[in-house]
Coordinates of C-alpha atoms in Angstrom, one line a residue:
L26 CA 98.1 52.3 269.1
I27 CA 98.2 55.3 266.4
L28 CA 94.6 56.9 265.9
A29 CA 93.6 59.5 263.0
R30 CA 90.9 61.8 263.6
L31 CA 90.0 63.9 260.4
L32 CA 87.8 67.1 261.6
L33 CA 85.2 67.4 258.5
D34 CA 82.4 70.1 258.2
Q35 CA 80.0 67.1 258.6
G36 CA 81.5 65.3 261.6
T37 CA 84.8 63.6 262.7
E38 CA 85.8 60.3 260.9
H39 CA 88.0 57.9 262.8
E40 CA 91.0 55.9 260.8
S41 CA 93.6 53.5 262.1
D42 CA 95.6 50.7 261.1
L43 CA 93.7 48.4 263.3
A44 CA 89.9 48.0 264.1
I45 CA 89.5 49.8 267.7
R46 CA 86.5 49.9 269.4
H47 CA 85.9 53.2 271.6
P48 CA 83.0 53.3 274.1
S49 CA 81.5 56.2 271.8
R50 CA 83.1 55.5 268.3
F51 CA 84.9 53.1 266.1
Y52 CA 88.1 53.6 264.5
R53 CA 88.1 51.7 261.1
G54 CA 91.2 49.6 260.5
R55 CA 92.0 50.7 257.1
V56 CA 95.1 52.8 257.3
V57 CA 97.8 50.8 255.1
R58 CA 100.8 53.2 255.8
W59 CA 101.4 56.1 258.0
G60 CA 104.7 57.5 257.0
T61 CA 107.3 59.2 258.7
L62 CA 107.2 62.4 260.5
T63 CA 110.4 64.6 260.9
R64 CA 110.9 67.8 262.7
E65 CA 114.0 69.4 262.7
L66 CA 115.9 72.9 263.6
S67 CA 118.2 73.4 260.5
G68 CA 120.9 76.4 260.1
P69 CA 122.5 78.3 262.9
P70 CA 120.9 78.5 266.3
P71 CA 118.6 79.8 267.0
T72 CA 116.1 79.1 264.0
L73 CA 112.4 78.1 263.6
P74 CA 111.7 74.3 263.3
I75 CA 111.0 72.4 260.0
I76 CA 108.1 70.1 260.1
N77 CA 107.5 68.0 257.1
S78 CA 104.3 67.2 255.2
G79 CA 103.1 64.0 254.4
K80 CA 100.5 61.5 252.9
L81 CA 98.2 58.7 254.3
E82 CA 97.6 55.7 252.6
I83 CA 93.9 54.3 253.6
E84 CA 92.2 51.3 252.0
D85 CA 88.8 52.5 250.2
T86 CA 87.8 49.4 248.4
Q87 CA 84.1 50.1 248.9
S88 CA 84.5 53.9 247.7
Y89 CA 83.6 55.4 251.2
W90 CA 86.0 58.3 251.0
R91 CA 85.4 58.9 247.6
N92 CA 81.5 59.5 247.9
L93 CA 82.0 61.1 251.1
L94 CA 84.4 63.6 249.7
N95 CA 81.8 64.0 246.3
T96 CA 79.9 66.3 248.8
T97 CA 82.3 68.1 251.0
T98 CA 85.5 69.5 251.0
Q99 CA 88.6 68.0 252.7
R100 CA 90.7 71.2 252.0
R101 CA 92.1 72.9 255.3
R102 CA 90.2 70.8 257.4
L103 CA 92.1 69.5 260.4
I104 CA 93.7 66.0 261.3
E105 CA 95.1 64.9 264.5
I106 CA 97.2 62.1 264.7
K107 CA 97.5 60.5 268.2
T108 CA 99.5 57.7 269.9
G109 CA 98.8 55.8 272.8
F110 CA 98.3 52.4 274.4
E111 CA 95.5 49.7 274.5
G112 CA 93.2 50.0 277.4
G113 CA 94.4 53.8 278.1
S114 CA 92.6 56.9 277.9
E115 CA 92.3 58.3 274.5
Q116 CA 91.7 61.7 275.8
A117 CA 95.3 61.6 277.6
F118 CA 96.9 60.3 274.4
P119 CA 99.6 62.6 273.4
I120 CA 98.9 64.4 269.9
A121 CA 102.0 63.5 267.6
Y122 CA 100.8 65.5 264.7
I123 CA 98.1 68.2 263.9
G124 CA 97.9 69.4 260.4
E125 CA 95.4 70.2 257.7
L126 CA 94.2 68.1 254.6
D127 CA 95.4 69.1 251.5
R128 CA 94.8 67.3 248.1
A129 CA 93.3 63.8 248.0
A130 CA 94.2 61.3 245.4
Y131 CA 92.2 58.2 244.7
G132 CA 94.1 54.8 243.3
P133 CA 92.6 51.4 242.8
G134 CA 90.7 50.7 246.1
M135 CA 92.8 53.4 247.9
F136 CA 92.6 57.0 249.2
S137 CA 95.5 58.8 249.8
P138 CA 95.2 62.3 251.5
S139 CA 98.1 64.7 251.6
I140 CA 98.4 66.6 254.9
K141 CA 100.5 69.9 255.6
D142 CA 101.8 71.1 258.9
I143 CA 99.6 73.8 260.3
W144 CA 102.6 75.5 262.3
Q145 CA 104.3 76.4 259.1
R146 CA 101.0 78.0 257.6
W147 CA 101.2 80.0 260.9
M148 CA 104.3 80.8 260.2
K149 CA 103.7 82.3 256.6
R150 CA 100.8 84.3 257.7
Q151 CA 101.3 88.1 257.0
I152 CA 100.9 90.1 260.3
P153 CA 98.1 92.8 259.3
P154 CA 99.4 96.3 258.9
W155 CA 96.4 97.8 260.2
I156 CA 96.9 101.1 259.3
N157 CA 94.0 101.9 256.2
R158 CA 91.2 104.1 255.6
L159 CA 88.6 101.3 256.8
N160 CA 90.3 101.4 260.3
F161 CA 91.6 104.9 260.3
P162 CA 89.3 107.0 258.1
N163 CA 91.2 110.4 258.9
L164 CA 94.6 109.5 257.5
P165 CA 96.2 112.3 255.8
D166 CA 95.7 113.1 252.2
G167 CA 98.0 110.7 250.0
V168 CA 98.4 108.2 252.9
D169 CA 96.4 105.1 252.3
S170 CA 98.2 102.3 254.2
G171 CA 101.0 101.8 256.7
F172 CA 102.3 99.5 259.4
F173 CA 100.8 100.0 263.1
P174 CA 104.3 99.3 265.3
I175 CA 104.4 96.6 267.8
V176 CA 107.0 97.6 270.4
F177 CA 108.7 95.1 272.8
G178 CA 110.8 96.1 275.8
R179 CA 112.3 99.4 276.1
V180 CA 113.5 100.8 272.8
V181 CA 115.5 104.3 273.2
S182 CA 117.9 106.4 271.4
A183 CA 121.5 106.4 272.4
T184 CA 122.4 109.0 274.9
V185 CA 124.5 110.9 272.5
N186 CA 122.5 113.0 269.9
P187 CA 119.1 111.1 270.7
Q188 CA 116.9 111.4 267.7
G189 CA 114.0 108.7 268.5
V190 CA 113.7 105.1 267.4
I191 CA 110.4 104.3 266.5
P192 CA 108.9 106.1 263.5
L193 CA 105.2 107.5 264.2
I194 CA 102.7 107.7 261.4
L195 CA 100.0 110.0 261.7
V196 CA 96.6 108.2 261.5
D197 CA 93.8 111.1 262.8
T198 CA 94.4 114.4 261.3
T199 CA 91.2 115.6 263.2
T200 CA 92.8 114.6 266.8
N201 CA 96.6 114.7 265.5
D202 CA 96.8 111.0 266.6
Y203 CA 100.1 109.2 265.8
A204 CA 100.4 105.2 265.9
V205 CA 102.7 104.2 268.9
N206 CA 101.6 100.7 269.7
R207 CA 99.0 98.1 268.7
T208 CA 98.7 97.3 272.6
T209 CA 98.7 99.1 275.8
T210 CA 102.0 100.7 276.5
K211 CA 104.1 101.3 279.5
E212 CA 105.6 104.7 278.8
I213 CA 106.2 107.2 275.6
V214 CA 109.9 108.0 276.9
A215 CA 110.8 110.8 274.7
V216 CA 109.1 112.1 271.2
Y217 CA 111.1 113.8 268.6
K218 CA 110.0 116.1 265.6
K219 CA 112.0 117.0 262.5
L220 CA 110.5 119.5 260.6
P221 CA 110.6 120.0 256.8
G222 CA 114.0 121.1 255.7
A223 CA 115.7 120.4 258.9
G224 CA 118.8 118.5 259.4
L225 CA 118.3 116.8 262.9
A226 CA 115.2 116.0 265.1
T227 CA 114.6 117.8 268.0
L228 CA 112.8 116.9 271.5
V229 CA 109.5 117.8 271.9
S230 CA 108.0 119.1 275.3
P231 CA 106.0 116.4 277.1
A232 CA 103.5 119.5 277.7
D233 CA 102.8 119.2 273.8
Y234 CA 101.4 115.7 273.6
T235 CA 99.7 112.7 275.7
K236 CA 99.7 109.2 275.5
V237 CA 96.4 107.8 274.8
E238 CA 95.1 104.3 275.1
Q239 CA 92.0 103.8 273.0
L240 CA 89.7 100.8 272.6
K241 CA 89.5 100.0 268.7
T242 CA 87.8 97.2 266.8
I243 CA 89.8 96.1 264.0
D244 CA 88.5 93.0 261.7
A245 CA 85.8 92.4 264.3
Y246 CA 88.1 92.0 267.4
D247 CA 88.8 94.8 269.9
Y248 CA 92.1 95.9 270.9
T249 CA 93.5 98.3 273.1
I250 CA 95.8 100.7 271.1
T251 CA 98.3 103.4 272.0
L252 CA 98.5 107.0 270.3
C253 CA 100.5 109.9 270.7
R254 CA 98.1 113.0 270.7
F255 CA 99.7 116.3 269.7
T256 CA 98.1 119.2 271.2
A257 CA 98.3 121.2 267.9
A258 CA 98.7 120.0 264.3
L259 CA 102.5 119.6 263.0
P260 CA 103.4 121.2 259.9
D261 CA 102.9 118.8 256.9
G262 CA 106.1 117.0 256.3
T263 CA 107.1 116.7 259.8
E264 CA 108.8 113.4 260.7
V265 CA 107.8 112.2 264.2
T266 CA 110.1 109.5 266.2
A267 CA 109.7 108.4 269.8
D268 CA 111.4 106.3 272.3
I269 CA 108.8 103.8 273.9
D270 CA 108.7 101.3 276.6
G271 CA 106.3 99.0 275.0
I272 CA 104.2 96.3 275.8
N273 CA 103.3 96.3 279.7
F274 CA 100.8 93.1 279.5
R275 CA 101.0 89.6 279.3
G276 CA 98.0 87.5 280.0
T277 CA 98.1 84.2 282.0
F278 CA 99.8 81.7 280.2
L279 CA 99.7 77.9 281.3
N280 CA 101.0 77.9 284.7
M281 CA 103.0 81.7 284.4
P282 CA 100.9 84.3 286.1
E283 CA 99.8 87.5 284.4
I284 CA 102.1 90.5 284.0
V285 CA 100.4 93.7 284.5
N286 CA 101.6 97.4 284.0
S287 CA 105.3 96.6 283.9
T288 CA 108.4 97.0 281.7
I289 CA 108.6 93.6 280.0
R290 CA 112.0 92.4 278.5
N291 CA 111.6 89.0 278.5
D292 CA 112.3 86.9 275.1
I293 CA 109.5 84.4 276.2
D294 CA 107.0 87.1 277.3
H295 CA 107.3 88.6 273.7
I296 CA 106.8 85.3 272.2
I297 CA 103.8 84.5 274.0
N298 CA 102.2 88.1 273.3
L299 CA 103.1 87.8 269.7
L300 CA 101.5 83.8 269.6
Y301 CA 98.5 85.3 271.4
F302 CA 97.8 87.9 268.5
L303 CA 98.3 85.2 266.1
F304 CA 96.0 82.7 267.5
I305 CA 93.1 85.5 267.9
L306 CA 93.5 85.3 263.8
E307 CA 94.0 81.7 263.7
P308 CA 92.3 79.8 266.5
T309 CA 94.1 76.7 267.3
A310 CA 94.1 73.2 269.5
L311 CA 97.7 73.3 269.6
D312 CA 99.1 72.5 272.9
F313 CA 102.1 73.8 274.8
D314 CA 104.9 72.6 277.0
E315 CA 104.4 74.2 280.3
W316 CA 107.6 73.2 281.9
A317 CA 109.6 74.2 278.8
F318 CA 108.1 77.6 278.6
Y319 CA 108.4 78.2 282.2
T320 CA 112.1 77.1 282.7
T321 CA 113.0 79.0 279.6
W322 CA 111.4 82.1 280.8
L323 CA 113.2 81.7 284.2
K324 CA 116.7 81.1 282.3
H325 CA 116.5 84.3 280.6
A326 CA 115.2 86.2 284.0
T327 CA 118.3 84.9 285.9
L328 CA 120.9 85.6 283.1
N329 CA 119.4 89.2 282.6
V330 CA 119.0 88.3 279.0
Y331 CA 116.9 91.3 277.9
V332 CA 115.4 91.6 274.3
D333 CA 114.1 95.0 273.3
G334 CA 112.8 95.9 269.6
A335 CA 109.8 96.7 267.3
L336 CA 108.1 95.6 264.2
T337 CA 107.8 98.7 262.3
V338 CA 107.2 97.1 258.6
Q339 CA 105.1 94.3 257.4
Q340 CA 106.2 90.9 257.9
T341 CA 105.1 87.2 258.7
F342 CA 104.6 85.9 262.1
G343 CA 107.7 83.3 261.2
E344 CA 109.6 86.2 260.6
A345 CA 108.9 88.2 263.6
I346 CA 109.1 85.1 265.8
G347 CA 112.3 84.3 264.3
G348 CA 113.7 87.8 265.0
L349 CA 112.9 87.6 268.7
C350 CA 114.3 84.1 268.8
Y351 CA 117.3 85.0 267.3
S352 CA 117.8 88.1 269.6
G353 CA 117.1 86.1 272.8
M354 CA 119.0 82.8 271.7
T355 CA 115.6 80.8 271.8
D356 CA 114.7 77.7 269.8
I357 CA 111.0 77.4 269.4
F358 CA 110.1 73.9 268.0
Q359 CA 107.4 71.1 268.3
T360 CA 108.2 68.0 270.2
K361 CA 107.5 64.9 269.2
F362 CA 104.3 64.7 271.3
G363 CA 103.1 67.6 269.2
K364 CA 103.5 70.3 271.9
I365 CA 105.0 73.9 271.1
A366 CA 108.2 74.2 273.4
V367 CA 111.0 77.0 273.7
E368 CA 114.8 76.4 274.5
F369 CA 117.6 78.7 275.4
T370 CA 120.3 77.7 273.3
T371 CA 124.1 78.8 273.5
E372 CA 125.4 76.0 271.3
S373 CA 125.0 74.7 268.0
K374 CA 123.1 71.6 269.2
R375 CA 120.0 71.0 267.4
V376 CA 116.8 69.1 268.2
L377 CA 116.3 66.6 265.5
E378 CA 113.3 64.1 266.0
E379 CA 112.1 61.5 263.6
Y380 CA 108.9 59.7 264.5
I381 CA 108.3 56.8 262.6
F382 CA 104.9 55.3 262.8
D383 CA 105.4 52.3 260.5
Q384 CA 107.2 49.7 262.4

């Protein structure tokens, strides 16, 4: 059986290619054509998945859909396509595809909604920069925007002539606070300052600054951010950089216990933390492959594959996750059952799945 659930504002509509009676709902057997779903990983490994968009063809000789959508919008409303067997539990049916409705076309006796993959939309979403005068009203004169860093792992300078890796932006001139990390942080390893006209940065004494973790409400959500607070204001034009042992927390994820106040260098933990941030902004009903995440995490840990890095300029979630995947030799993709999975890859093997609904 193939079932489609269209989650519209006024309620859920149920469609299938066969008339199916559920104890509490009825799937109208009006789908004429389902189409083909393709998921692929193209290009050199590792890379992000490409999932095609598509179109359903639903018989509409009574103008049911035409009349319904005259009074409600279908744009960006979710659609789920589930597969299973007669007599089985619908709740246990795997979700082969979850996307969003786009435009709709109406032919003679036909309703043809276009659907777009929701994963691709998420990957194109920009990571909010955060630094602006709404979130930080005491920015320096002439500074109105900037990107608040996200630091993964232990990002430190070379031992020869260390200059600091992460540029820190002054975000509060009244408290002399500089942006370090948009989460809790294991350690500010070292801070450097380059005074106006100086050729090189010099090490700042730990007595001249403190690490501050502060609860901050941004875009209606509460985050605990990390700041570097200087005991005295620095001269205008001073460049501040730092070596950072970054995000020190990863919450419970599926069957993986939380990590608290530890140096985190496993690529899978970084990806989970970034996905958590994404899904704060984009609540999701997507499912994850527990075994794939755990076994890939364990593979990285066993082989001592460490990933250290930081996001210091604005980019999309896809670009950020793609960078993490590249650094940790990790593929992230959707299985044919619609679950998000990861895999450690050392070869040019690619996952290529084609799920053909029409038989």
